[in-house]
Coordinates of C-alpha atoms in Angstrom, one line a residue:
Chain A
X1 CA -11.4 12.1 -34.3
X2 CA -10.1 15.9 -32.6
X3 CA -7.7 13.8 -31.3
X4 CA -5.0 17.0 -31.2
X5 CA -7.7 19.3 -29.4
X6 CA -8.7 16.7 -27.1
X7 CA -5.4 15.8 -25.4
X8 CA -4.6 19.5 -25.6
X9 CA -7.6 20.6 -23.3
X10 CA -7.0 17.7 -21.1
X11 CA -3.0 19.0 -20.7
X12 CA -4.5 22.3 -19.7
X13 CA -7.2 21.3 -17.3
X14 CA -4.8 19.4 -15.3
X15 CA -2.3 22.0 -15.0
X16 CA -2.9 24.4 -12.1
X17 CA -1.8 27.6 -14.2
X18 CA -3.1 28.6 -17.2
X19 CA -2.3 32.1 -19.1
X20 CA -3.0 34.0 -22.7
X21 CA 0.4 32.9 -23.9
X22 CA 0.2 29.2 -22.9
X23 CA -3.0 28.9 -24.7
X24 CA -2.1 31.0 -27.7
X25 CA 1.2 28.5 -27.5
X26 CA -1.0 25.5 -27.7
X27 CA -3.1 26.8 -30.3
X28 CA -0.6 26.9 -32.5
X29 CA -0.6 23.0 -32.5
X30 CA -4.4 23.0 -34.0
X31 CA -5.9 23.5 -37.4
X32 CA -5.9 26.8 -38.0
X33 CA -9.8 26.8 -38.2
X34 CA -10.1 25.4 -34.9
X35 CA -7.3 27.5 -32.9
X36 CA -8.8 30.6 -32.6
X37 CA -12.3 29.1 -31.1
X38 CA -9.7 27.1 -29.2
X39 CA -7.9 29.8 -27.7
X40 CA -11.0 31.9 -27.3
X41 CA -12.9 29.6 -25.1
X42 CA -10.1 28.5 -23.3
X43 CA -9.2 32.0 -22.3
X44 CA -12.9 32.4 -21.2
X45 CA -13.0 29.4 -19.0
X46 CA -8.9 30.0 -17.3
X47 CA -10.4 31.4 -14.2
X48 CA -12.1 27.7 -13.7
X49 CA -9.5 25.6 -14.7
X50 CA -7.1 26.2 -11.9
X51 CA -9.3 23.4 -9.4
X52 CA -7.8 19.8 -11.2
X53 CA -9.4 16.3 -11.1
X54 CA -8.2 14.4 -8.3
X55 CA -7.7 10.9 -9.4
X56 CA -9.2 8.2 -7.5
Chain B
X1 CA -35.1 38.6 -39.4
X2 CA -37.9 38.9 -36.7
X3 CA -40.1 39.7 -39.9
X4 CA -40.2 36.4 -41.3
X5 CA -40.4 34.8 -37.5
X6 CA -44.1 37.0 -37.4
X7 CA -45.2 35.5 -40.9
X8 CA -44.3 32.4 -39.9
X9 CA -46.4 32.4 -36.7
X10 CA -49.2 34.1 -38.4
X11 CA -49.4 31.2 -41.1
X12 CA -49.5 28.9 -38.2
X13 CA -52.1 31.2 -35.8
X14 CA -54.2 31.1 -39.3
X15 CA -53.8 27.2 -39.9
X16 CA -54.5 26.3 -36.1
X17 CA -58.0 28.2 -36.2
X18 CA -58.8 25.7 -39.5
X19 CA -56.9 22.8 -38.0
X20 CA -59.9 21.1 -36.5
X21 CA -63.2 22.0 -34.6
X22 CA -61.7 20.5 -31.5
X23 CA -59.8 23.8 -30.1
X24 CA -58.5 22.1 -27.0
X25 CA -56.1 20.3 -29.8
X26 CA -55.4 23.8 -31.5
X27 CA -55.1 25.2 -27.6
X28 CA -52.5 22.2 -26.6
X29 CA -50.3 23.0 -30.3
X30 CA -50.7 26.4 -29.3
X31 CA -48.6 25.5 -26.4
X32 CA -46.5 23.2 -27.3
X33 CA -45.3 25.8 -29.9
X34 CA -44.6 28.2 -26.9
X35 CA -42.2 25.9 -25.2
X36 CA -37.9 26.6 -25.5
X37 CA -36.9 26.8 -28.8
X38 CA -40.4 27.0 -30.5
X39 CA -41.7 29.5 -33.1
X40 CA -44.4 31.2 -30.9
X41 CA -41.5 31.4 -27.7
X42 CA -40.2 34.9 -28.1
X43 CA -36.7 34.1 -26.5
X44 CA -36.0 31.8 -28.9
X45 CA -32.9 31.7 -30.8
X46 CA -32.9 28.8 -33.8
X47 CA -36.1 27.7 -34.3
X48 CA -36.5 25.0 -36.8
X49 CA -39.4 26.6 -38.9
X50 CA -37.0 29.5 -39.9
X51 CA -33.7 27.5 -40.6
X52 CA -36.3 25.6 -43.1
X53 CA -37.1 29.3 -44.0
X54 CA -33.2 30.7 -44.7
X55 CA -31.9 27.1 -46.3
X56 CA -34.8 27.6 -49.0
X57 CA -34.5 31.4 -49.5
X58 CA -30.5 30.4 -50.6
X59 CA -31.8 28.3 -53.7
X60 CA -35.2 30.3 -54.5
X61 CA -35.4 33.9 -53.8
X62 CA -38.7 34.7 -56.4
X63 CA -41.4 36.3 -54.3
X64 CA -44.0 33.9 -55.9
X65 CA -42.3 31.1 -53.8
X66 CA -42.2 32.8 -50.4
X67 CA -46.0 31.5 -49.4
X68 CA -45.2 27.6 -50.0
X69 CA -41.5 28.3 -48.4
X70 CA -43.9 29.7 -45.1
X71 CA -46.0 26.7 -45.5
X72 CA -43.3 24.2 -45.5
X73 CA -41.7 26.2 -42.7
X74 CA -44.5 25.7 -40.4
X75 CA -44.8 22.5 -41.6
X76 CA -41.3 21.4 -40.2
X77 CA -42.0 23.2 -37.0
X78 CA -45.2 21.1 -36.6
X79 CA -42.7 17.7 -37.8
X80 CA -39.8 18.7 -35.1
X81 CA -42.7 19.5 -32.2
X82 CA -43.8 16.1 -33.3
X83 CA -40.2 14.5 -33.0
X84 CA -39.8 16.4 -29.6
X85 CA -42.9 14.7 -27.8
X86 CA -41.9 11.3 -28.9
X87 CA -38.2 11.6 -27.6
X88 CA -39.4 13.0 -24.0
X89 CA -42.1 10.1 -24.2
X90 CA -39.0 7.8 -24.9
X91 CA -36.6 9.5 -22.1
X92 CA -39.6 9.4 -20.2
X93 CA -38.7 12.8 -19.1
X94 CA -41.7 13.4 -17.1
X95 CA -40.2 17.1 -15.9
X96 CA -39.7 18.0 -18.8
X97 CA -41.6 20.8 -20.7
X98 CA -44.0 18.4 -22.5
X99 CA -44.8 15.8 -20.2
X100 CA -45.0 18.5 -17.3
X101 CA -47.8 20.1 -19.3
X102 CA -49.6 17.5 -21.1
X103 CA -51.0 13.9 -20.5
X104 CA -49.1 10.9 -21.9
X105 CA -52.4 9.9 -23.9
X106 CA -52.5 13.4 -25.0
X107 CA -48.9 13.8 -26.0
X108 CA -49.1 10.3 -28.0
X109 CA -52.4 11.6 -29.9
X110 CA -50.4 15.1 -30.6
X111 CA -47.3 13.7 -32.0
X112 CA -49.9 11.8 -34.9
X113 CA -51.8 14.6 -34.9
X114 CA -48.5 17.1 -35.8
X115 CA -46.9 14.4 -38.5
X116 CA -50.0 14.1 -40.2
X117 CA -50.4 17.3 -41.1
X118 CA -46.9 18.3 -41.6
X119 CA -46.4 15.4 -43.9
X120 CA -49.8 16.7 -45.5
X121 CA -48.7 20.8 -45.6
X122 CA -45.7 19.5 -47.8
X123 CA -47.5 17.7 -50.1
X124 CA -49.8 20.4 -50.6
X125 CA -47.4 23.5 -50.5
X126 CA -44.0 21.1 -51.5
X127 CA -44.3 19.1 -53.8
X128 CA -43.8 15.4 -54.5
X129 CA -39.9 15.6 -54.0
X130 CA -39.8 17.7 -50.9
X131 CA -42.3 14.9 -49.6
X132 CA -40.0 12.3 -50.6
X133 CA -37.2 13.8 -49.1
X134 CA -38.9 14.4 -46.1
X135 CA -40.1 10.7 -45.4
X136 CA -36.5 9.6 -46.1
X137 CA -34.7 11.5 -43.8
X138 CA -37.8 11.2 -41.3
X139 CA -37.6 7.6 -41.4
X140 CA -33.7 7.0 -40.7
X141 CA -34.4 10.0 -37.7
X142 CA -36.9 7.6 -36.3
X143 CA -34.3 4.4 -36.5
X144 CA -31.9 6.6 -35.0
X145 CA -34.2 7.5 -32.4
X146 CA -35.0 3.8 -31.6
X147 CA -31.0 2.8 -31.6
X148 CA -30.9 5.7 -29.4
X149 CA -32.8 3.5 -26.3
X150 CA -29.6 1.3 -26.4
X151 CA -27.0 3.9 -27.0
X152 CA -25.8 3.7 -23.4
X153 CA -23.1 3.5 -21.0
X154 CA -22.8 0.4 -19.4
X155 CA -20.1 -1.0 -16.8
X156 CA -17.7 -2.5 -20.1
X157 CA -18.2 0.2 -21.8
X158 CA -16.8 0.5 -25.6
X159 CA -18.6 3.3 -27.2
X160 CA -16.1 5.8 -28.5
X161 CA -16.6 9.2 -29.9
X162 CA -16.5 7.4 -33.8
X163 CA -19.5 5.5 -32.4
X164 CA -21.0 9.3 -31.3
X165 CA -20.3 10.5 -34.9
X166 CA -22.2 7.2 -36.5
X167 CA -25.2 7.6 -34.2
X168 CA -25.8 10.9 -34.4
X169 CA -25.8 11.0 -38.0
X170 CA -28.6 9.2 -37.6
X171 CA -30.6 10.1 -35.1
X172 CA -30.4 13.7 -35.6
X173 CA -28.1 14.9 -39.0
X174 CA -30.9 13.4 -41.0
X175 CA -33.2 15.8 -39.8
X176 CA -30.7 19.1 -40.9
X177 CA -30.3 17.1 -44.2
X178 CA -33.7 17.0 -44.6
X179 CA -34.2 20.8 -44.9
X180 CA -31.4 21.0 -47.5
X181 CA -32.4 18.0 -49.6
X182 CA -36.2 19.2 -49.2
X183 CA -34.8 22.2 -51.9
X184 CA -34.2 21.3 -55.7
X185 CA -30.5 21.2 -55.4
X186 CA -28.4 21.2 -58.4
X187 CA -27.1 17.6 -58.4
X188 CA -23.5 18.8 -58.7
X189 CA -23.4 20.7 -55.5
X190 CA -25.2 17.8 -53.6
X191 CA -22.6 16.8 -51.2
X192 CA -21.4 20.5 -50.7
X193 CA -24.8 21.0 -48.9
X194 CA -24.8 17.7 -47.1
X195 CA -21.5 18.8 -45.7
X196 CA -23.2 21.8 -44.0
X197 CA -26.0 20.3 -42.8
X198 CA -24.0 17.9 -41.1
X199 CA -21.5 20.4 -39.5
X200 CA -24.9 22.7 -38.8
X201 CA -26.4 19.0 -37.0
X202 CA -23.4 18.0 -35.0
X203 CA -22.9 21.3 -33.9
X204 CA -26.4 21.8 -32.7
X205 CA -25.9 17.9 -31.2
X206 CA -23.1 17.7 -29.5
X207 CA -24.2 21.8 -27.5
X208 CA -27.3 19.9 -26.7
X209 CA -26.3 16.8 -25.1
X210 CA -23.5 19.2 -23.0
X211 CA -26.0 21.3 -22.3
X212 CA -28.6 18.5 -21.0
X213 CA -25.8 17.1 -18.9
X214 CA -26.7 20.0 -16.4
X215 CA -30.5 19.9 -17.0
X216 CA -32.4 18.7 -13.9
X217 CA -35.5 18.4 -16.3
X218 CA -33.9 16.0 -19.1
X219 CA -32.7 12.2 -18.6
X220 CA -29.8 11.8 -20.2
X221 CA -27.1 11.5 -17.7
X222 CA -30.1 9.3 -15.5
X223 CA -30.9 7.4 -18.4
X224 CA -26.4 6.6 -18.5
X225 CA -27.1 8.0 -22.0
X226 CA -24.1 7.7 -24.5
X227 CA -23.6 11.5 -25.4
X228 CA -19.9 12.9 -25.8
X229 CA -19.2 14.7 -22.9
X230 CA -19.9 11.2 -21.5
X231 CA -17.6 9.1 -23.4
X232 CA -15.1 11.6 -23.0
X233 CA -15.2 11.6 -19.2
X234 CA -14.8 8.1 -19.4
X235 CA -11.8 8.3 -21.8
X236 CA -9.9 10.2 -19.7
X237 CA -11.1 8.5 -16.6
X238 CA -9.8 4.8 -18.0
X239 CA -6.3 6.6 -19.7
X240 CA -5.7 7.9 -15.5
X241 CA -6.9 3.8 -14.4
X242 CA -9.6 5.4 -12.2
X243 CA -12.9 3.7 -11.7
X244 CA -14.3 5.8 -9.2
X245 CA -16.4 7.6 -12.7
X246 CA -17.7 4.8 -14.6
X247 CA -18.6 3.0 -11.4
X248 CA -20.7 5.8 -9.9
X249 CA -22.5 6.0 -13.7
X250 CA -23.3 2.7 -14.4
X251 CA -24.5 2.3 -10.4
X252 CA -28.5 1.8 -10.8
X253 CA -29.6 4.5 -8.2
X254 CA -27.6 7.6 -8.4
X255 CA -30.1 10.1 -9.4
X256 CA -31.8 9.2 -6.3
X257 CA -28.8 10.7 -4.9
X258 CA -28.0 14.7 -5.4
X259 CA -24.3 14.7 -4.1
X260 CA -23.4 11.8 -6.3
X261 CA -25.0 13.2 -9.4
X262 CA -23.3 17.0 -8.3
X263 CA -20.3 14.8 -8.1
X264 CA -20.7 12.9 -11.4
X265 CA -21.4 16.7 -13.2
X266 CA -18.4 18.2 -11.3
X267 CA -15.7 15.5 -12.8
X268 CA -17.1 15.9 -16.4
X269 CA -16.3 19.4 -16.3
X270 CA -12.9 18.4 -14.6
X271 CA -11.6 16.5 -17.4
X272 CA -12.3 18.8 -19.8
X273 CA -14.8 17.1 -21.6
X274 CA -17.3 19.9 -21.7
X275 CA -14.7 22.1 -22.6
X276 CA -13.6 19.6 -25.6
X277 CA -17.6 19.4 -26.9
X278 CA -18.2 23.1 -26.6
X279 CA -15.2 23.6 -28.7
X280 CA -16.3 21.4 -31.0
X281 CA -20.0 22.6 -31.1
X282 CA -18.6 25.7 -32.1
X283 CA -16.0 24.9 -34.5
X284 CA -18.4 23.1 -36.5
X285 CA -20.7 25.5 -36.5
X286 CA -18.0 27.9 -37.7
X287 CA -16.9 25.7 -40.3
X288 CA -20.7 26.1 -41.9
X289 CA -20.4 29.5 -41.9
X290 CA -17.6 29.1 -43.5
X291 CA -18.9 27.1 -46.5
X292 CA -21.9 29.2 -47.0
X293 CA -19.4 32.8 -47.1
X294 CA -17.5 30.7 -50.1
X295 CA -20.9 29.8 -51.7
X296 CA -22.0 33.8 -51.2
X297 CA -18.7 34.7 -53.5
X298 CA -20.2 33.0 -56.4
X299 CA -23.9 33.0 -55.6
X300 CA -26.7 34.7 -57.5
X301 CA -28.4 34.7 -53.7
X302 CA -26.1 36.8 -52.1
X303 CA -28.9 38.9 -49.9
X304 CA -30.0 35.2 -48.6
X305 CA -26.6 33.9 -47.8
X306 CA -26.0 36.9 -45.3
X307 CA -30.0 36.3 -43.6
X308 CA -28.7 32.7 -43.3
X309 CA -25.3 33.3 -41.9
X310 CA -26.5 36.1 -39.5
X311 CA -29.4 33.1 -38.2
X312 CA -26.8 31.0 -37.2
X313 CA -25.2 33.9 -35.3
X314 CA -22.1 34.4 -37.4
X315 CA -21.3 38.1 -39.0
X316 CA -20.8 39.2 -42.8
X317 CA -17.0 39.9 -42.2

């Protein structure tokens, strides 16, 4: 249904980097209503997405 | 704000000391209205006694209707209480607030005793249509309640976040659509409300069942309950081919085991499924605030749309 958002937070969770500028880059893929809560709780959780899944 | 919240609770400290003789019942609702999220608990954020308070205020502002608007407040408060004790009864979450406190016998005789006299309190203070309305919505929460025992994850699972959507409409939108339609809505503007009460629901559901997830005192993930952090996890689990997740969910006895349920809570949060559902929680939430700042351009209730916004935490920008 949030399709977009959803493979969107998956990318990012699985990439060991995450900054401002890659979120606000990815936000710019959403509905405007939904980027900024997007990129604001993204942002707030970056320091926590650098530890990926590992697959098993 | 924390005005109304004090003539709310003194309608109810007022009603309690008529309730009934019996004071050990008017002791346990006492305390049962103390618990997270209750009217009496002072850390409380939303309570459901004063979104019924703010929804009507935004369709009736006359002074001569604030008493009944208290009334049926407190009256939804005592419905919701009710609601609560018969879901832990049916998660059977024994650490949980209620159950911790109170005797099963007890609990089962305090649900009755709380949707008898809600039901009651609106017919008295609401009036034949908020009654109607309130059975409604009351009855398709309690069939939504009941699916809810078999909305679970199980080793083929094929729940889907559609499937989410459907359920929780259900189980738990009816009950925000209730407050709305509970008002004398002009019939035009119907499904403009509905639409906010069901962002204003899923919102509130979907930051519930993530926030349960990592709850030692509720069931859900024990009970391999179908929320959408859940089917999420699994999504991305099956899209990677790894079975390790659903495997560990659907086996019978890992709450008995702490690592394993660490584990389990651990690879949610690594797939970004919280993330996705806290998102979401808030962008819905947003998008009533939205709706109800559009409505406040053209509304004679201006002063009640900003009390309402500010209640569900957004700002007058």
């Amino acid at each position: 249904m949030n399709e977009k958002l959803w493979t969107l937070v998956q990318e990012l969770v699985s990439q060991p980097h995450v900054n401002a500028s890659d979120l606000a880059f990815a936000g710019a893929e959403l509905d405007p209503d939904l980027a900024p809560v997007f990129v604001k709780h993204m942002n707030q959780e970056a320091a926590t997405l650098n530890d990926p899944i590992e697959w098993a | 704000m924390a005005y109304i919240r004090e003539q709310i609770r003194n309608y109810l400290y007022h009603w309690l000391s008529h309730v009934e003789e019996n004071s050990e019942i008017a002791n346990l609702i006492s305390s049962l209205l103390h618990n997270k999220g209750k009217i009496f608990n002072d850390g409380s954020k939303f309570t459901w006694a004063e979104f019924y308070y703010y929804v009507a205020r935004l369709f009736d502002e006359r002074d001569e209707s604030k008493t009944s608007q208290i009334v049926c407040s407190a009256a939804v408060e005592l419905l919701l209480v009710a609601t609560d004790i018969l879901d832990d009864l049916a998660d059977q979450d024994s650490k949980g607030e209620i159950l911790s406190s109170i005797a099963v016998p007890q609990a089962i005789n305090l649900s009755n005793i709380l949707w008898t006299n809600g039901l009651a309190l609106i017919n008295e203070q609401g009036g034949h249509h908020s009654l109607t309305v309130a059975i409604q919505q009351l009855k398709k929460a309690a069939y939504g309640q009941f699916t809810d025992l078999y909305f679970t994850i199980d080793r083929n699972n094929k729940l889907t976040e559609a499937d989410y959507f459907a359920h929780i409409n259900q189980k738990s939108v009816s009950l925000t659509k209730m407050v709305f339609l509970m008002q004398h809505l002009p019939k035009k503007t119907n499904a403009f409300w509905i639409q906010i009460a069901n962002y204003i629901g899923w919102s509130g559901q979907i930051g519930n069942d993530t926030r349960d997830l990592f709850d030692d005192t509720k069931n859900d993930l024990y009970d391999k309950k179908a929320t959408l952090p859940i089917i999420k996890a699994i999504e991305a689990s099956q899209k990677k081919g790894d079975r390790w997740f659903l495997d560990a969910l659907t086996s019978t006895d890992f709450s008995k085991n702490g690592l394993t349920v660490s584990k389990i809570r651990m690879y949610i949060k690594q797939t970004g499924a919280v993330n996705y559902c806290t998102i979401l929680s808030e962008f819905y939430l947003n998008k009533a605030i939205q709706l109800i700042k559009k409505y406040q351009k053209t509304s004679m209730h201006k002063d009640a749309c900003t009390d309402f916004i500010q209640f569900l935490g957004g700002n007058n920008d």
